[in-house]
Amino acid sequence: MIHVEGLTKYYDDFCAVDHIDLDIKGGEIVGLLGPNGAGKTTTLRMLTGYFQPSAGDIQVKTHSIYENALAIKRLIGYLPESAPLYKSMIVYDYLDHVARIRGMSGEVKQRRIVELADMCALRGIMHKTIDTLSKGLKQRVGLAHAMMSDPEILILDEPTSGLDPNQIVEIREIIKKIGREKTVILSTHILSEAEATCDRIVIINKGRIIADGSTQQLTASKDGECQIQLGLMGVAAEEVVARLQTVPGVSRAMALGSDTPGIVRCSVVSRADRDIRPDLYAAVKATDWVLVELSQETRNLETIFRELTRE
Ligand code: ATP
């Protein structure tokens, strides 16, 4: 759906986004996670066509930004960090105004406003002045605005920034619902946000992508490898190590100390992009050893984030 190659942005001689390559499939919810100043907003603004890149290309479906930026804009709905709403209007009039700008009228316009009121849980506030709404409600109106023309891709810059915990959950639920049918890219510097909402997390720091994968992949791997521990009974550690080393995908196997009599513990290292736990299980099942433990070592996302982004 989206192909980004060598995307780069300079502000004068400062490089804010540095040769980003990214492929996003249709239907993914992708979280761009990074500390303040990492280059998230700049990246999103280039994706939406708001900023021209200094170098690199963005292709959305069959269109390149250099050949058909307008076609790309039509495919994208964008909610900037502070949704620019006409604060003196009531919600209904505002959405009606946005629909008219998008060329809708009559029944089509009416139907779309009702659909968005349902999708973004606005029914109870359609006749309230935007200025009187809480930040969470304003954000929902902004989301309805971004979704007005039913875009295939929704780009959200820090959608839960400044919201209270209840409002965060509400927005998250709406984003997940939208994500069942659309491609969603959102930026955040809140780890739990990315973890709870996104299928895939792209960690960005100093304008570069430094990690990319599902939460499970990111937390399981270190330097592209993951570690699995096994506990077994009825066998000597050397025999287990020799056997496990022959399992496809295993980079190395080693014996660990055991503090439980009768149980040997071993550790197996494999590449993170391949889950070899079923193969390990099959290898053990073919013997008469008793498997009492098979677990993948995990680190939480916060540890990974700190490891990757600290100075
Ligand atoms: P935040 O979470 O704080 O919004 P971010 O990851 O979205 O951060 P960007 O806003 O893309 O980061 O900024 C990346 C870098 O580029 C920062 O160092 C920022 O100061 C700088 N920057 C952003 N916009 C401009 C601009 N218009 N002119 C000059 N420098 C800019």
Coordinates of C-alpha atoms and ligand atoms in Angstrom, one line a residue:
M1 CA 0.0 0.0 0.0
I2 CA 2.8 2.5 1.0
H3 CA 6.4 2.2 -0.2
V4 CA 8.9 4.7 1.2
E5 CA 12.4 4.8 0.0
G6 CA 15.3 6.9 1.2
L7 CA 13.0 9.5 2.6
T8 CA 15.0 12.4 3.9
K9 CA 14.2 15.9 5.2
Y10 CA 16.6 18.7 6.0
Y11 CA 15.6 21.9 7.8
D12 CA 18.4 24.1 6.5
D13 CA 21.4 21.9 7.2
F14 CA 19.8 19.9 10.0
C15 CA 18.8 16.4 9.0
A16 CA 15.4 15.7 10.7
V17 CA 14.6 12.5 8.7
D18 CA 17.5 10.5 7.4
H19 CA 17.0 8.0 4.6
I20 CA 13.9 6.1 5.9
D21 CA 12.8 3.0 4.0
L22 CA 9.4 1.6 5.0
D23 CA 6.8 -0.7 3.4
I24 CA 3.3 -0.7 4.9
K25 CA 0.7 -3.2 3.9
G26 CA -3.0 -2.5 3.5
G27 CA -4.9 -3.0 6.8
E28 CA -1.9 -2.6 9.1
I29 CA -2.0 -0.3 12.2
V30 CA 1.5 1.0 12.3
G31 CA 2.9 3.0 15.3
L32 CA 5.7 5.4 14.7
L33 CA 7.3 5.4 18.1
G34 CA 10.2 7.7 19.2
P35 CA 11.3 10.3 21.7
N36 CA 10.6 14.0 21.3
G37 CA 12.3 15.4 18.2
A38 CA 12.9 11.9 16.6
G39 CA 11.4 13.0 13.3
K40 CA 7.9 11.5 13.6
T41 CA 5.8 14.5 12.7
T42 CA 8.2 15.4 9.9
T43 CA 7.8 11.9 8.5
L44 CA 4.0 12.0 8.8
R45 CA 3.9 15.4 7.1
M46 CA 5.9 14.1 4.2
L47 CA 3.6 11.1 3.9
T48 CA 0.5 13.4 3.8
G49 CA 2.1 15.7 1.2
Y50 CA 2.2 18.6 3.6
F51 CA 6.0 18.7 3.3
Q52 CA 8.1 18.0 0.2
P53 CA 11.0 15.6 1.0
S54 CA 14.6 16.8 0.5
A55 CA 15.3 13.4 -1.0
G56 CA 13.7 10.0 -1.5
D57 CA 10.3 8.8 -2.8
I58 CA 6.9 8.0 -1.4
Q59 CA 4.6 5.7 -3.4
V60 CA 1.1 5.1 -2.3
K61 CA -0.6 2.3 -4.3
T62 CA 0.6 3.1 -7.8
H63 CA 1.2 6.8 -7.3
S64 CA 4.5 8.6 -6.6
I65 CA 4.5 11.9 -4.8
Y66 CA 6.5 13.4 -7.6
E67 CA 4.0 12.4 -10.3
N68 CA 0.6 12.4 -8.6
A69 CA 0.7 14.0 -5.2
L70 CA -3.0 14.9 -5.5
A71 CA -4.1 11.3 -6.0
I72 CA -2.1 10.4 -2.8
K73 CA -3.7 13.2 -0.8
R74 CA -7.1 11.8 -1.8
L75 CA -6.2 8.4 -0.3
I76 CA -5.2 9.9 3.0
G77 CA -7.1 11.3 6.0
Y78 CA -4.8 13.3 8.4
L79 CA -5.3 14.2 12.0
P80 CA -2.5 16.6 13.0
E81 CA -1.5 16.8 16.7
S82 CA -3.7 19.7 17.4
A83 CA -6.8 19.2 15.2
P84 CA -7.6 22.6 13.6
L85 CA -11.3 22.9 14.3
Y86 CA -13.6 25.9 13.9
K87 CA -14.2 26.2 17.6
S88 CA -17.3 28.5 17.5
M89 CA -19.3 26.1 15.3
I90 CA -21.5 23.3 16.7
V91 CA -20.3 19.8 15.8
Y92 CA -23.0 19.1 13.3
D93 CA -22.4 22.3 11.4
Y94 CA -18.7 21.8 11.4
L95 CA -19.0 18.2 9.9
D96 CA -21.6 19.5 7.5
H97 CA -19.1 22.2 6.4
V98 CA -16.3 19.7 6.0
A99 CA -18.6 17.4 4.0
R100 CA -19.6 20.3 1.6
I101 CA -15.9 21.1 1.1
R102 CA -15.4 17.5 0.1
G103 CA -18.1 17.9 -2.5
M104 CA -20.9 16.1 -0.7
S105 CA -24.5 17.2 -0.7
G106 CA -28.1 16.0 0.0
E107 CA -28.6 12.4 1.2
V108 CA -25.0 11.3 0.7
K109 CA -23.8 14.1 2.9
Q110 CA -26.4 13.4 5.5
R111 CA -25.6 9.6 5.5
R112 CA -21.9 10.2 5.9
I113 CA -22.4 12.6 8.9
V114 CA -24.6 10.0 10.6
E115 CA -22.0 7.2 9.9
L116 CA -19.2 9.3 11.3
A117 CA -21.2 10.3 14.4
D118 CA -21.6 6.6 15.1
M119 CA -18.0 5.6 14.2
C120 CA -16.5 8.4 16.4
A121 CA -19.2 8.2 19.1
L122 CA -20.4 11.8 18.6
R123 CA -24.1 11.3 18.7
G124 CA -24.7 12.9 22.1
I125 CA -22.7 16.0 21.2
M126 CA -23.7 16.9 17.7
H127 CA -25.4 20.1 18.9
K128 CA -22.7 21.3 21.2
T129 CA -20.3 24.1 20.4
I130 CA -16.8 22.7 19.7
D131 CA -15.2 25.2 22.1
T132 CA -17.1 23.7 25.0
L133 CA -16.0 20.1 24.4
S134 CA -13.3 18.3 26.3
K135 CA -10.0 17.6 24.5
G136 CA -11.0 14.0 24.0
L137 CA -14.2 14.9 22.4
K138 CA -12.5 17.5 20.2
Q139 CA -10.1 14.8 19.1
R140 CA -13.1 12.6 18.1
V141 CA -14.5 15.4 16.0
G142 CA -11.0 15.8 14.4
L143 CA -11.1 12.1 13.7
A144 CA -14.5 12.4 12.0
H145 CA -13.1 15.3 9.9
A146 CA -10.1 13.1 8.9
M147 CA -12.4 10.2 8.0
M148 CA -15.0 12.3 6.1
S149 CA -14.1 11.2 2.5
D150 CA -13.6 7.6 3.7
P151 CA -9.9 7.6 2.9
E152 CA -8.1 4.2 2.6
I153 CA -5.3 5.5 4.8
L154 CA -5.5 7.3 8.1
I155 CA -2.5 9.2 9.5
L156 CA -2.7 10.4 13.1
D157 CA -0.1 12.5 14.8
E158 CA 0.0 11.9 18.6
P159 CA -3.8 11.1 18.6
T160 CA -4.0 10.7 22.4
S161 CA -1.6 13.5 23.4
G162 CA -3.0 15.4 26.4
L163 CA -6.0 13.1 27.0
D164 CA -7.0 11.6 30.3
P165 CA -6.8 7.8 30.7
N166 CA -10.6 7.3 29.9
Q167 CA -10.4 9.5 26.8
I168 CA -7.2 7.6 25.7
V169 CA -9.1 4.3 25.9
E170 CA -12.0 5.7 23.9
I171 CA -9.8 7.0 21.1
R172 CA -7.9 3.8 21.1
E173 CA -11.0 1.8 20.6
I174 CA -12.2 4.0 17.8
I175 CA -8.7 3.7 16.1
K176 CA -8.8 0.0 16.4
K177 CA -12.3 -0.2 14.9
I178 CA -11.2 2.0 12.0
G179 CA -8.1 -0.1 11.6
R180 CA -10.2 -3.2 10.8
E181 CA -10.9 -1.7 7.4
K182 CA -8.2 0.9 6.9
T183 CA -4.5 1.3 7.0
V184 CA -3.6 3.4 10.0
I185 CA -0.3 5.1 10.8
L186 CA 0.0 6.9 14.1
S187 CA 2.8 8.6 15.9
T188 CA 3.3 8.4 19.6
H189 CA 6.0 8.6 22.2
I190 CA 3.9 6.6 24.7
L191 CA 5.0 3.0 24.7
S192 CA 1.8 1.6 26.1
E193 CA -0.1 3.4 23.4
A194 CA 1.9 1.8 20.6
E195 CA 1.7 -1.6 22.3
A196 CA -2.1 -1.4 22.9
T197 CA -3.1 -0.1 19.5
C198 CA -0.6 -1.1 16.9
D199 CA 0.0 -4.4 15.0
R200 CA 3.5 -3.1 14.2
I201 CA 5.9 -0.7 15.8
V202 CA 8.5 1.3 14.0
I203 CA 10.9 2.9 16.4
I204 CA 12.5 6.1 15.1
N205 CA 15.3 8.0 16.7
K206 CA 17.3 11.0 15.3
G207 CA 15.5 10.6 12.0
R208 CA 16.4 6.9 11.5
I209 CA 14.5 3.7 11.9
I210 CA 16.2 1.7 14.5
A211 CA 13.7 -1.1 15.0
D212 CA 10.6 -2.5 13.2
G213 CA 8.3 -5.3 14.1
S214 CA 5.4 -6.5 16.2
T215 CA 5.6 -6.0 19.9
Q216 CA 6.3 -9.7 20.2
Q217 CA 9.1 -9.6 17.7
L218 CA 10.7 -6.5 19.3
T219 CA 10.5 -7.8 22.8
A220 CA 11.8 -11.2 21.9
S221 CA 14.8 -10.2 19.9
K222 CA 18.2 -8.7 20.8
D223 CA 20.6 -8.0 17.9
G224 CA 18.2 -9.9 15.6
E225 CA 18.3 -13.0 17.8
C226 CA 16.0 -14.5 20.4
Q227 CA 16.6 -16.9 23.2
I228 CA 14.5 -19.8 24.2
Q229 CA 14.9 -21.8 27.4
L230 CA 14.0 -25.4 27.8
G231 CA 13.8 -27.6 31.0
L232 CA 13.9 -31.4 30.6
M233 CA 13.8 -34.5 32.7
G234 CA 15.3 -37.9 32.0
V235 CA 18.3 -36.9 30.0
A236 CA 21.8 -35.4 30.4
A237 CA 22.5 -31.8 29.5
E238 CA 25.2 -32.7 26.9
E239 CA 22.8 -35.0 25.1
V240 CA 20.1 -32.2 24.9
V241 CA 22.6 -29.7 23.6
A242 CA 23.9 -32.1 20.9
R243 CA 20.3 -32.9 19.8
L244 CA 19.0 -29.3 19.8
Q245 CA 22.0 -28.0 17.9
T246 CA 20.7 -30.1 14.9
V247 CA 17.3 -28.5 14.9
P248 CA 16.9 -26.2 11.8
G249 CA 17.0 -22.5 12.8
V250 CA 19.1 -23.0 15.9
S251 CA 22.2 -20.8 15.9
R252 CA 23.6 -22.3 19.1
A253 CA 22.5 -24.3 22.1
M254 CA 24.1 -24.4 25.5
A255 CA 23.5 -26.0 28.9
L256 CA 22.5 -23.8 31.8
G257 CA 22.9 -24.5 35.5
S258 CA 19.9 -26.1 37.2
D259 CA 18.8 -25.6 40.7
T260 CA 16.2 -28.4 40.6
P261 CA 17.5 -31.9 40.9
G262 CA 16.5 -34.1 38.0
I263 CA 15.8 -31.2 35.6
V264 CA 18.4 -30.0 33.1
R265 CA 18.1 -26.5 31.6
C266 CA 19.3 -25.5 28.2
S267 CA 19.2 -22.3 26.2
V268 CA 18.8 -22.1 22.5
V269 CA 19.5 -19.0 20.3
S270 CA 17.8 -18.5 17.0
R271 CA 17.1 -15.7 14.5
A272 CA 14.3 -13.5 15.7
D273 CA 12.4 -13.5 12.5
R274 CA 11.6 -17.2 12.8
D275 CA 9.7 -18.9 15.6
I276 CA 11.4 -22.2 16.1
R277 CA 9.5 -23.3 19.2
P278 CA 7.3 -25.8 17.3
D279 CA 10.5 -27.3 15.8
L280 CA 12.1 -27.6 19.3
Y281 CA 8.9 -29.2 20.6
A282 CA 8.9 -31.7 17.7
A283 CA 12.6 -32.5 18.4
V284 CA 11.9 -33.3 22.0
K285 CA 8.7 -35.2 21.2
A286 CA 10.6 -37.6 19.1
T287 CA 12.6 -38.7 22.2
D288 CA 11.5 -40.1 25.5
W289 CA 12.6 -37.0 27.4
V290 CA 10.0 -35.1 29.5
L291 CA 9.6 -31.5 28.6
V292 CA 8.8 -29.4 31.7
E293 CA 9.6 -25.9 30.3
L294 CA 9.8 -24.1 27.0
S295 CA 9.8 -20.4 27.2
Q296 CA 11.0 -17.5 25.1
E297 CA 13.0 -14.8 26.9
T298 CA 11.2 -11.5 26.6
R299 CA 12.2 -8.0 27.5
N300 CA 9.4 -5.4 27.8
L301 CA 9.0 -2.7 25.2
E302 CA 10.2 0.0 27.6
T303 CA 13.6 -1.7 28.0
I304 CA 14.0 -2.0 24.3
F305 CA 13.0 1.6 23.7
R306 CA 15.5 2.8 26.3
E307 CA 18.2 0.6 25.0
L308 CA 17.7 1.8 21.5
T309 CA 17.1 5.5 22.1
R310 CA 19.3 6.5 25.0
E311 CA 22.3 8.7 24.2
Ligands
ATP1 P1 7.7 15.6 18.9 O1 7.2 14.3 19.5 O2 8.4 16.4 19.9 O3 6.7 16.3 18.1 P2 8.9 14.4 16.5 O4 9.4 13.1 16.6 O5 7.5 14.6 15.9 O6 8.9 15.1 18.0 P3 9.7 16.4 14.6 O7 8.7 17.4 15.0 O8 9.5 15.7 13.3 O9 9.9 15.3 15.7 O10 11.1 17.1 14.6 C1 12.3 16.5 14.3 C2 13.5 17.5 14.5 O11 13.3 18.5 13.5 C3 13.5 18.2 15.8 O12 14.8 18.3 16.2 C4 12.8 19.5 15.6 O13 13.3 20.5 16.4 C5 13.2 19.8 14.1 N1 12.2 20.6 13.4 C6 10.9 20.2 13.3 N2 10.3 21.1 12.5 C7 11.2 22.1 12.2 C8 11.1 23.3 11.4 N3 10.0 23.7 10.8 N4 12.3 24.0 11.2 C9 13.4 23.6 11.8 N5 13.6 22.4 12.6 C10 12.4 21.7 12.7

